[in-house]
Coordinates of C-alpha atoms in Angstrom, one line a residue:
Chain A
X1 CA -28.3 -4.9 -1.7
X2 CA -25.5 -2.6 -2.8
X3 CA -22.1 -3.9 -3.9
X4 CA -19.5 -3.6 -2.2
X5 CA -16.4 -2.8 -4.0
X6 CA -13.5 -4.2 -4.6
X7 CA -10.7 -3.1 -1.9
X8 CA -7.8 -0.9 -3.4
X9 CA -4.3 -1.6 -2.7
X10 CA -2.4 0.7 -1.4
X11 CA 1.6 0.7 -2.0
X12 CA 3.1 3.2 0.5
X13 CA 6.4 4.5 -0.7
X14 CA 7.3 1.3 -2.7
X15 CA 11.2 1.3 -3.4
X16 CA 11.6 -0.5 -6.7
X17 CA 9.0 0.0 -9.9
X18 CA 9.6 -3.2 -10.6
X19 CA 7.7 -5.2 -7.3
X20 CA 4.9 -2.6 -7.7
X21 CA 4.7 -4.2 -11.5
X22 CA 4.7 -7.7 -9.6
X23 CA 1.7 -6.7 -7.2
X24 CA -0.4 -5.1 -10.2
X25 CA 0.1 -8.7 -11.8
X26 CA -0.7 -10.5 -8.6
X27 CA -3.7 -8.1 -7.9
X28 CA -5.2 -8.8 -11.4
X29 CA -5.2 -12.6 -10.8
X30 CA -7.4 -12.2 -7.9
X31 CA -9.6 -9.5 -10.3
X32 CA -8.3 -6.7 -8.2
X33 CA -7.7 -3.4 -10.3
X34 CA -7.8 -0.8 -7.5
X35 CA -3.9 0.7 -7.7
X36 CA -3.0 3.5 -5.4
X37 CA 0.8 5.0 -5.1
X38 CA 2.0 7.2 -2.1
X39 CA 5.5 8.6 -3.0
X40 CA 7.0 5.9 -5.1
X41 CA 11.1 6.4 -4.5
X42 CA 11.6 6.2 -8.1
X43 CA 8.9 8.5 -9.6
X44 CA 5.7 7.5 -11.5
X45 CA 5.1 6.5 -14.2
X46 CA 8.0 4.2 -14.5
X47 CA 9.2 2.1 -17.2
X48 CA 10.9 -0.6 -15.2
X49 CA 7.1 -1.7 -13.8
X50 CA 5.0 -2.6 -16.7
X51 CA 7.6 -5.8 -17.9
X52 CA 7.1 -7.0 -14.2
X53 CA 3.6 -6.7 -14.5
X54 CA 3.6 -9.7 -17.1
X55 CA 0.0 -8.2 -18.9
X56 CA -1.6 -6.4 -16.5
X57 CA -0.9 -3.0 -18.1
X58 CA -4.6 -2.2 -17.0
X59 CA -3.6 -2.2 -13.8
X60 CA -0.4 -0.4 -14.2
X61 CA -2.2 2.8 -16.3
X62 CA -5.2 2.9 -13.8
X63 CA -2.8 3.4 -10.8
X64 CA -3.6 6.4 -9.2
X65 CA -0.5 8.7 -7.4
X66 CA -0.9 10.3 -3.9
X67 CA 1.6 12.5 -2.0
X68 CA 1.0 10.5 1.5
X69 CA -1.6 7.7 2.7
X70 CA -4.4 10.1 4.6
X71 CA -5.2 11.3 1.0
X72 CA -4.9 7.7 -1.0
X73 CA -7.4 6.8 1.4
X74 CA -9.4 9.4 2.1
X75 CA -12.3 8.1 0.2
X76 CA -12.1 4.9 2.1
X77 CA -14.3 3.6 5.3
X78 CA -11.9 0.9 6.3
X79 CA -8.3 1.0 5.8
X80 CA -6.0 -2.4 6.8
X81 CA -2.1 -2.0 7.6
X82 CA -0.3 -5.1 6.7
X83 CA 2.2 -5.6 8.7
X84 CA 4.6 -8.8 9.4
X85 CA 6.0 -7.8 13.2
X86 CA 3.8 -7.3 15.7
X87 CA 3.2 -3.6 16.6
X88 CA 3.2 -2.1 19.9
X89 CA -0.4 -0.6 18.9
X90 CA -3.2 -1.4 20.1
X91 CA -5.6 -2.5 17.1
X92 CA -7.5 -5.2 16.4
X93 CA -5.3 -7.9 14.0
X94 CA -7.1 -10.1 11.7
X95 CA -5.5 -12.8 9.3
X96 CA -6.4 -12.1 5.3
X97 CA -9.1 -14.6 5.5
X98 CA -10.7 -12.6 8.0
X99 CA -9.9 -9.8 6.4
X100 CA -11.4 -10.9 3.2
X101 CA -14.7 -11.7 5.1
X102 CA -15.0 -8.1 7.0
X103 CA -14.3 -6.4 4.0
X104 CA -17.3 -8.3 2.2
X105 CA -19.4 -7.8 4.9
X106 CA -18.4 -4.0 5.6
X107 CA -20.4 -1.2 3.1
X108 CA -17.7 1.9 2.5
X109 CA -14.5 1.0 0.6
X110 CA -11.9 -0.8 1.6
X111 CA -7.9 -0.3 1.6
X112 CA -5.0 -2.2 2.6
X113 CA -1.8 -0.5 3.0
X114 CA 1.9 -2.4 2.2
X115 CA 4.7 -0.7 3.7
X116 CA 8.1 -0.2 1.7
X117 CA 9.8 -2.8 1.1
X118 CA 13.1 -3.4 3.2
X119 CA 11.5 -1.5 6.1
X120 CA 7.3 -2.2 6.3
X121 CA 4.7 0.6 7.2
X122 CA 5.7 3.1 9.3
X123 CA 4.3 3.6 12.7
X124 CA 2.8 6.8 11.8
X125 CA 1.5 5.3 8.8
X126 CA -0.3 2.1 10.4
X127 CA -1.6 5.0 12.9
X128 CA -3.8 5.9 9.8
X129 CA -5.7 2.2 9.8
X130 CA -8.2 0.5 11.9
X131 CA -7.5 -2.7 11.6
X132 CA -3.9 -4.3 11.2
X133 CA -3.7 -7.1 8.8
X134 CA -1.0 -9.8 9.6
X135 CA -0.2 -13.2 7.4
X136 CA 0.4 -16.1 10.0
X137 CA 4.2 -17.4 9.3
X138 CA 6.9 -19.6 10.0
X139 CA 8.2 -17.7 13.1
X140 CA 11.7 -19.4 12.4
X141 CA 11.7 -17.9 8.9
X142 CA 8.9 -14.7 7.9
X143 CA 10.2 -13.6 4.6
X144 CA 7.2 -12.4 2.3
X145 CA 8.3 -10.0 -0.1
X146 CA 5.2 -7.4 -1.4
X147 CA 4.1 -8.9 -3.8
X148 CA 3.7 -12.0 -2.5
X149 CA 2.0 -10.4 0.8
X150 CA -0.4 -8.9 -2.1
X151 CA -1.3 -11.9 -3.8
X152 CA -1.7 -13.8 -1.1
X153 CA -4.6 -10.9 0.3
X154 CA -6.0 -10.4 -3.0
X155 CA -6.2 -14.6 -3.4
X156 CA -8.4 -14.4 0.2
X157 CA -10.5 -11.5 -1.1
X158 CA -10.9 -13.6 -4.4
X159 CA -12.8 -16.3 -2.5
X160 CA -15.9 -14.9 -2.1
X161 CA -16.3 -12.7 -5.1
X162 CA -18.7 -15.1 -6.9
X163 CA -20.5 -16.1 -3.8
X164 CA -23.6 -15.0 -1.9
X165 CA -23.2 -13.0 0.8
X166 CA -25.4 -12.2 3.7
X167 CA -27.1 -9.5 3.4
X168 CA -25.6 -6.3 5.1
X169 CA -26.7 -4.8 8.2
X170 CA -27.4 -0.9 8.1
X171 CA -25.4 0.4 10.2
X172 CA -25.8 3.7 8.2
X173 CA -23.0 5.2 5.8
X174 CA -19.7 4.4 7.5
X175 CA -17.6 7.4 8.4
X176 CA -15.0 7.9 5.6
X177 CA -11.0 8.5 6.3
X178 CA -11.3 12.1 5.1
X179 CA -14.1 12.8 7.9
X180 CA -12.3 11.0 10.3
X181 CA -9.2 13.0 9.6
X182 CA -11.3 15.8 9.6
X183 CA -13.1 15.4 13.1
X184 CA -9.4 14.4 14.4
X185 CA -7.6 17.4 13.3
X186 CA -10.0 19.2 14.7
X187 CA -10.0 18.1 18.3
X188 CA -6.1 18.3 17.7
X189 CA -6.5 22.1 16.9
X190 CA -8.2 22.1 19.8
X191 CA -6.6 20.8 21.9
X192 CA -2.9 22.3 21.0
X193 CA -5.0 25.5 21.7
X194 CA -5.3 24.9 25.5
X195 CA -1.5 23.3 25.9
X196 CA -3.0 20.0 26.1
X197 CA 0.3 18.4 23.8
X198 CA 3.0 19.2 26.6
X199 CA 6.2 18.2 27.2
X200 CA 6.0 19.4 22.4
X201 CA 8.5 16.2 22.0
X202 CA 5.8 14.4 23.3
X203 CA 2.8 15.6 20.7
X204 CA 3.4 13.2 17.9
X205 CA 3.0 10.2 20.8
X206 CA -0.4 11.6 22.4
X207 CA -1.7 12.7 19.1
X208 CA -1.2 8.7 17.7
X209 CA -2.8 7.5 20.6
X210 CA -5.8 9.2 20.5
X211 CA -6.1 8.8 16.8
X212 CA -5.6 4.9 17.9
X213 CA -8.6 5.5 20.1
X214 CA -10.8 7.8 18.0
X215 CA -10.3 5.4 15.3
X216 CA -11.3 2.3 16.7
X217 CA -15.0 2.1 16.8
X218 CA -16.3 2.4 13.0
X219 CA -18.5 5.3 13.4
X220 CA -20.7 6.0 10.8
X221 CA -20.7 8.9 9.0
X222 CA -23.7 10.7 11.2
X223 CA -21.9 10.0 13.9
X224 CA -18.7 11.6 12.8
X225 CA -20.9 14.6 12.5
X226 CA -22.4 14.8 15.7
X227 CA -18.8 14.7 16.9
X228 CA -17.7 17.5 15.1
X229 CA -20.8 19.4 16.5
X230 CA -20.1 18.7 20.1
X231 CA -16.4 19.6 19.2
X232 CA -17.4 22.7 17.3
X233 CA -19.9 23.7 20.5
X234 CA -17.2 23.1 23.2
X235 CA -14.5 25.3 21.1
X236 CA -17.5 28.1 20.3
X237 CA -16.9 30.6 23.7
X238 CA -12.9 30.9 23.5
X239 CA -11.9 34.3 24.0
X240 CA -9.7 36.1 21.0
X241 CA -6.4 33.9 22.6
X242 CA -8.0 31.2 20.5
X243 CA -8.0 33.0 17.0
X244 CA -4.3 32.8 16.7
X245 CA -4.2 29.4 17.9
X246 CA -7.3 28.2 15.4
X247 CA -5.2 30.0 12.3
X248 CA -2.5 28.2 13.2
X249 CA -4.1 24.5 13.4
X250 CA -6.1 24.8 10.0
X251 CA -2.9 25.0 8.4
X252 CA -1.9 21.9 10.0
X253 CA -5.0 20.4 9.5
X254 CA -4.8 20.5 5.9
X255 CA -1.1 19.0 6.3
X256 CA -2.7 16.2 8.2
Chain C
X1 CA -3.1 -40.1 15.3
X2 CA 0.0 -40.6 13.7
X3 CA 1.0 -36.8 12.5
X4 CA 0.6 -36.4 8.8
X5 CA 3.4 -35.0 7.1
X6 CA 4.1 -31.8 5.0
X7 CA 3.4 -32.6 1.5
X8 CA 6.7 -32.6 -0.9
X9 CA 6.4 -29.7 -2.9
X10 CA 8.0 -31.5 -6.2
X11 CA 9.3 -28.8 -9.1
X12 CA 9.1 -30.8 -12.7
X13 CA 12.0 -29.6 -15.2
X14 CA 12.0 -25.7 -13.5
X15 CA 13.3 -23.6 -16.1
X16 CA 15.4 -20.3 -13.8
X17 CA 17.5 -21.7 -10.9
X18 CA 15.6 -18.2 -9.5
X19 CA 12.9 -19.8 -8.9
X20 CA 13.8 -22.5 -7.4
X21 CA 15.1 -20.6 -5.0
X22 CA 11.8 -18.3 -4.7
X23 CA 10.0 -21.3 -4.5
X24 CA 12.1 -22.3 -1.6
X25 CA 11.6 -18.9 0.1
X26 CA 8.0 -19.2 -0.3
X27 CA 7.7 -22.7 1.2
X28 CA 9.8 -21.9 4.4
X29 CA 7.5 -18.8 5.1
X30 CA 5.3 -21.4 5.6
X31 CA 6.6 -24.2 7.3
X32 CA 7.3 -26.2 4.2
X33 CA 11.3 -28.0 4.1
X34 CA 11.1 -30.9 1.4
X35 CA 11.7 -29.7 -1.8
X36 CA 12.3 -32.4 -4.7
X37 CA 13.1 -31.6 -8.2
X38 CA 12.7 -33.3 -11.3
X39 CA 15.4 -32.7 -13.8
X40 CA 15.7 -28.5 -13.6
X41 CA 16.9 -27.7 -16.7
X42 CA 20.3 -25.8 -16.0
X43 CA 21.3 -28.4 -13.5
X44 CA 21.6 -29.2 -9.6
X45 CA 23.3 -27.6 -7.6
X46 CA 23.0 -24.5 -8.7
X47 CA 24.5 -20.5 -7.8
X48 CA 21.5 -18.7 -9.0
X49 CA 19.0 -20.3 -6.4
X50 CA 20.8 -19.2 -3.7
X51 CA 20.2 -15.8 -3.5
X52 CA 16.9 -16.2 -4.6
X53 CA 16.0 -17.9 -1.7
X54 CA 16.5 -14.8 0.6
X55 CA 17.8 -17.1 3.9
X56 CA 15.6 -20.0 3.2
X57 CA 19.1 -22.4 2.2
X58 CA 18.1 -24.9 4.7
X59 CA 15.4 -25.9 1.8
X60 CA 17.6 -26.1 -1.1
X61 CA 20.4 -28.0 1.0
X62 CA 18.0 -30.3 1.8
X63 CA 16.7 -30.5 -1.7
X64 CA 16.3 -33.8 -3.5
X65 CA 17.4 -33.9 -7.5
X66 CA 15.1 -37.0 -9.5
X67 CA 15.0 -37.7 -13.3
X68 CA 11.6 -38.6 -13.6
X69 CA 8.4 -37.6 -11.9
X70 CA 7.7 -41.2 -10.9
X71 CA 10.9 -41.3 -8.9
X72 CA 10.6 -37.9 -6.9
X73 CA 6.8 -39.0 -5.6
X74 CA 7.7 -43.3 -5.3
X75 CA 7.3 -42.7 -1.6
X76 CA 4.1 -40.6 -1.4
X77 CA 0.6 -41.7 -0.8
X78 CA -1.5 -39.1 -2.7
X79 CA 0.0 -36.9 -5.9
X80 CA -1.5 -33.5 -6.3
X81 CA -0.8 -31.9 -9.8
X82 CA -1.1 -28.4 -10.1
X83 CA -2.5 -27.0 -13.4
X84 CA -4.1 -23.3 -14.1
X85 CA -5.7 -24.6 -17.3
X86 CA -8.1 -27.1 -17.4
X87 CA -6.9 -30.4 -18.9
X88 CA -9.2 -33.0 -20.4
X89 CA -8.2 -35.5 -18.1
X90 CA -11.2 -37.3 -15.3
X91 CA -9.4 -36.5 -12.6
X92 CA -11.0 -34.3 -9.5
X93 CA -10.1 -31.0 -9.3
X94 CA -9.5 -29.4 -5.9
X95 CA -8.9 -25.5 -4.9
X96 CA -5.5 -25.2 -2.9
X97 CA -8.3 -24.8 0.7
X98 CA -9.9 -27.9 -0.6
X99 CA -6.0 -29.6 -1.4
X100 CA -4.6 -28.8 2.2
X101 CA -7.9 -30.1 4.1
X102 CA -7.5 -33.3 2.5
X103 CA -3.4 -33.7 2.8
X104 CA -3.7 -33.1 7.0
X105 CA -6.4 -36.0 6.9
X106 CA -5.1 -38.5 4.9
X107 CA -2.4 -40.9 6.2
X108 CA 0.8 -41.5 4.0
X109 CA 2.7 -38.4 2.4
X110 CA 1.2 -36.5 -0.1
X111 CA 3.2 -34.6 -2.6
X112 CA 2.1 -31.2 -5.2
X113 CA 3.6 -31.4 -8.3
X114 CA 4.3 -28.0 -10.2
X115 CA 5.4 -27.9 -13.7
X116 CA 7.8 -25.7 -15.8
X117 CA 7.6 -22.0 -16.0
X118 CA 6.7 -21.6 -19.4
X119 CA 4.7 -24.8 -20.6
X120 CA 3.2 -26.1 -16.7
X121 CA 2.8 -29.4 -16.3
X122 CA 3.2 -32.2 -19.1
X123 CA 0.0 -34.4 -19.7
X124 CA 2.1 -37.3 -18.2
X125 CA 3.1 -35.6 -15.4
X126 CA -0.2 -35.1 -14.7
X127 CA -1.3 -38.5 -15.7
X128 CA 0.9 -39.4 -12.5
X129 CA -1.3 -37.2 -10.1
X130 CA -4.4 -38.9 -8.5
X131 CA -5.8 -34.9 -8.4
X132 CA -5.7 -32.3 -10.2
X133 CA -5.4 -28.9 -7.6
X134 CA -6.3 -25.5 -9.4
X135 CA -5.8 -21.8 -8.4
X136 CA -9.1 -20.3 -8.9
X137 CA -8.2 -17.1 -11.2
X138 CA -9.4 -14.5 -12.9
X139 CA -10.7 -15.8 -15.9
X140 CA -9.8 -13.0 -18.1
X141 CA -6.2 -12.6 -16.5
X142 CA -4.3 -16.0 -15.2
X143 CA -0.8 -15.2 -14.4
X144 CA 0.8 -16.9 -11.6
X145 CA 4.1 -17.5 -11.2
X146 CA 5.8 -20.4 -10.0
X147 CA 6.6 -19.3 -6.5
X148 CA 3.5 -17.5 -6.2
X149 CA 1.6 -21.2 -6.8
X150 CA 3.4 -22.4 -4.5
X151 CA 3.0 -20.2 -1.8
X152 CA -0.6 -19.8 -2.2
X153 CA -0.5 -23.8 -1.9
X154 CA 1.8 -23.6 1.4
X155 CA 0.0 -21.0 2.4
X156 CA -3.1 -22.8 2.6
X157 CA -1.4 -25.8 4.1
X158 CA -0.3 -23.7 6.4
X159 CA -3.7 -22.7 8.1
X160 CA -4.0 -25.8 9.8
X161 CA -0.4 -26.2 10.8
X162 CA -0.3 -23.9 13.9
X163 CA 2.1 -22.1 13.1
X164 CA 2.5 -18.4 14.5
X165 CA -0.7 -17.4 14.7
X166 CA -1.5 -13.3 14.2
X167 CA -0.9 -11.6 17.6
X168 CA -3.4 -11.9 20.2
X169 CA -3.8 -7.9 20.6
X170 CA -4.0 -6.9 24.2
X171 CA -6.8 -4.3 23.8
X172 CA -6.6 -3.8 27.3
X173 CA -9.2 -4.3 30.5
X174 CA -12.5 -3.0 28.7
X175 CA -14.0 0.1 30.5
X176 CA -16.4 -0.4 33.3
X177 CA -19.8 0.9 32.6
X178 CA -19.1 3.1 35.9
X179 CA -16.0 4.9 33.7
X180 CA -18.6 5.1 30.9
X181 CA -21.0 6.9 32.6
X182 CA -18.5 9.2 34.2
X183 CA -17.1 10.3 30.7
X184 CA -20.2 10.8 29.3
X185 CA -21.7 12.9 32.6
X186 CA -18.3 15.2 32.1
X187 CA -19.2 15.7 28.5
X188 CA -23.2 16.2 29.5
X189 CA -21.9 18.8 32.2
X190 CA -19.5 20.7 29.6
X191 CA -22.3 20.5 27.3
X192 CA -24.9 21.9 29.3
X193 CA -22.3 25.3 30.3
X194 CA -22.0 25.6 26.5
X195 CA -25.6 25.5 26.2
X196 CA -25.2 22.4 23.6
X197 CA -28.9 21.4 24.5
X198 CA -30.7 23.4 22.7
X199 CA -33.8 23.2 22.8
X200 CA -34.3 22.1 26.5
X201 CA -37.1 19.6 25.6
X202 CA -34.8 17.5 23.3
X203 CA -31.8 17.3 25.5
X204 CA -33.0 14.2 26.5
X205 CA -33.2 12.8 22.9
X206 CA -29.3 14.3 22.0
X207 CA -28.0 12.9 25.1
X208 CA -29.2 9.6 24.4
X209 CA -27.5 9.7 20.8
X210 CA -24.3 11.4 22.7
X211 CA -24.9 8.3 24.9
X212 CA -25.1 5.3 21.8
X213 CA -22.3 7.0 19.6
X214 CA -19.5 7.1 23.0
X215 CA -21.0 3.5 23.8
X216 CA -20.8 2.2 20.4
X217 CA -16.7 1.2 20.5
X218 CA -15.6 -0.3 23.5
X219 CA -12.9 1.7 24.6
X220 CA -10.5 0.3 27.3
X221 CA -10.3 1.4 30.7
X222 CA -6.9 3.6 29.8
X223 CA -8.6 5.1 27.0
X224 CA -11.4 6.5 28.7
X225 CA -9.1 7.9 31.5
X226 CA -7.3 9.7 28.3
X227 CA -10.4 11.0 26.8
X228 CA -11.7 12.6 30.1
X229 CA -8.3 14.1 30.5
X230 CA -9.2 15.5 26.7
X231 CA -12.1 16.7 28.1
X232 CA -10.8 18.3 31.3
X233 CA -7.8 19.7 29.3
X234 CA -10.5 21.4 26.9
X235 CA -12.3 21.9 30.1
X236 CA -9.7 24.1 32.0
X237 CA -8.7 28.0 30.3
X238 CA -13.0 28.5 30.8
X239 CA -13.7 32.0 32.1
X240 CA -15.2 32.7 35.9
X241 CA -18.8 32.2 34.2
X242 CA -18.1 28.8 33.7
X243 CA -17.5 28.3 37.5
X244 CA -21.1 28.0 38.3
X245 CA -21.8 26.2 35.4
X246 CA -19.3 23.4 36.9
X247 CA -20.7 23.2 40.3
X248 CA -24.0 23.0 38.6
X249 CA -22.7 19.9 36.6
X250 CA -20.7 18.1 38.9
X251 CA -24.2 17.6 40.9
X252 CA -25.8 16.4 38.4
X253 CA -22.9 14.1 37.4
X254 CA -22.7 12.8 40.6
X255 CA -26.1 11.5 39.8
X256 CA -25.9 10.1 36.7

């Protein structure tokens, strides 16, 4: 039975150095060492973090720096938004506990995205997940700060890291976030192709939704493939309208 | 049943008025109000905790100042004293899951004691405690904070207490197999005009794994209705040789 690894935190544009210190400490209580950075406000490295970190410099030097989530996770088969609020999205929403459990359970790498602080994850940014991650609170008083929303997911995750677990089911190699960017931006380029994004103001609405649908299932990686084929086999007999249209959507593809 | 009440969460000698207000903030996220402290060592009240506590001043209002440990928990049926080190005392020692079981089934109030920032708990303080309740940590790295033990304490508490529970996500009326097969007979059909089955002896085969993949996530009703409009809008700008191809298809759908 294969292990299954650790899941990396993911701090999306974290305002001040010092709570992303706090969360490498909390992390490395729960033996979490998995670090990844999207657009720090205040640049990386940054010597305000490490005397927050209280010793868990390891952490700190390991952390890896990404220009914007679909990259820091690209390497991951199941990616959890934390959020506090409830979302007008329509994702499953598991407590850390169960979150803990699936992520155990599931073979592929794991990530779980914080948001900034004062504000949470954006929209567009929990559009990247599967799964949304909530901590049950006081619903007079919800007042977690990040590193304490850290802790108390790496504490849940700690649980079970010296037990048995059940064996895993092969399901086959679950679908990465890069490939499922990949097979998304492609039906996107198709799809701006034949006007399908109209009223334009409207494209960034459509395009979350169906990433919210395409990303729902768990595909595995096979899968994801057979996708793309029927994708590439339906886009095969444009006319030369199309070329323009395809040059156009790599570019944005790569943005994605 | 009579209810059993919130344990006391009982500070001995706190060190940083901050933390007394963090520890304040972390209880109320969890439905935790009686705070007690023992002798904080730049007195009671105090301007620093305030801020701290980031809205949670009900919980310091209501805070109660004692001299001695003995005082703050003279009311309380069963003493918790939280320790990251193991002490050679023969007390049991309980996990905070473990802790928070026991304190919603026994009658009479329960109270956790945590101990100063630097030193933790003295041996009599603990020698007051019936239990000794322990964080399991990363052996190589133990660094919690005060407010971080206590909100992974509350927090545990807190999973019986019915509070807020995540949102129940409305996922939606799942699709009817009848929308199912309707998708997947448009797809079949656009397949089919692109000459996707290739060769004609295994179209059976690639249908049925067209047929398991689109099966696999259990899309909602609304989400099928936008994938087929993917499919129609991907459908549309075909030349006239795709006419017949469409006829030929929406037979066969109609069969399916």
């Amino acid at each position: 039975m294969t292990e299954v690894p650790p899941p990396a935190i993911v701090l999306v544009r974290p305002q001040l150095a010092q709570n992303i210190g706090k969360a490498a400490r909390a992390m490395l209580n729960f033996g979490l060492t998995d670090l990844r950075l999207v657009s720090p406000r205040d640049g990386w490295p940054n010597p305000d973090a490490g005397p927050a970190a209280s010793g868990a410099d390891i952490v700190l030097q390991n952390a890896k720096l990404f220009e914007n989530v679909a990259d820091a996770v690209a390497d991951c088969a199941h990616v959890y938004a934390t959020t506090v609020r409830k979302r007008g999205v329509t994702k499953p929403v598991v407590r850390p506990d169960e979150a803990a459990i699936a992520i155990r359970s599931e073979p592929g790498g794991s990530a779980i995205l914080f948001g900034p602080e004062r504000s949470g994850l954006a929209t567009d940014d929990v559009a990247v997940a599967r799964t949304i991650l909530t901590v049950p609170i006081n619903p007079e008083f919800g007042s977690l700060n990040l590193a304490q929303a850290v802790i108390l997911v790496a504490y849940e995750w700690s649980k079970g890291a010296g037990l048995s677990q059940p064996p895993v089911t092969d399901l086959g190699t679950p679908a990465s976030q890069e490939e499922l960017d990949g097979m998304i931006g492609q039906l996107d380029a198709m799809l701006e192709g034949v006007g399908y994004f109209f009223p334009p103001d409207r494209a960034p609405t459509v395009k979350r939704t169906l990433r919210t649908l395409l990303t729902k299932p768990g595909w595995n990686a096979q899968e994801v493939r057979t996708l793309r084929g029927v994708l590439s086999a339906i886009d095969r007999p444009r006319g030369p309208q199309r070329a323009e249209a395809s040059t156009r959507n790599a570019s944005k593809r790569s943005n994605s």
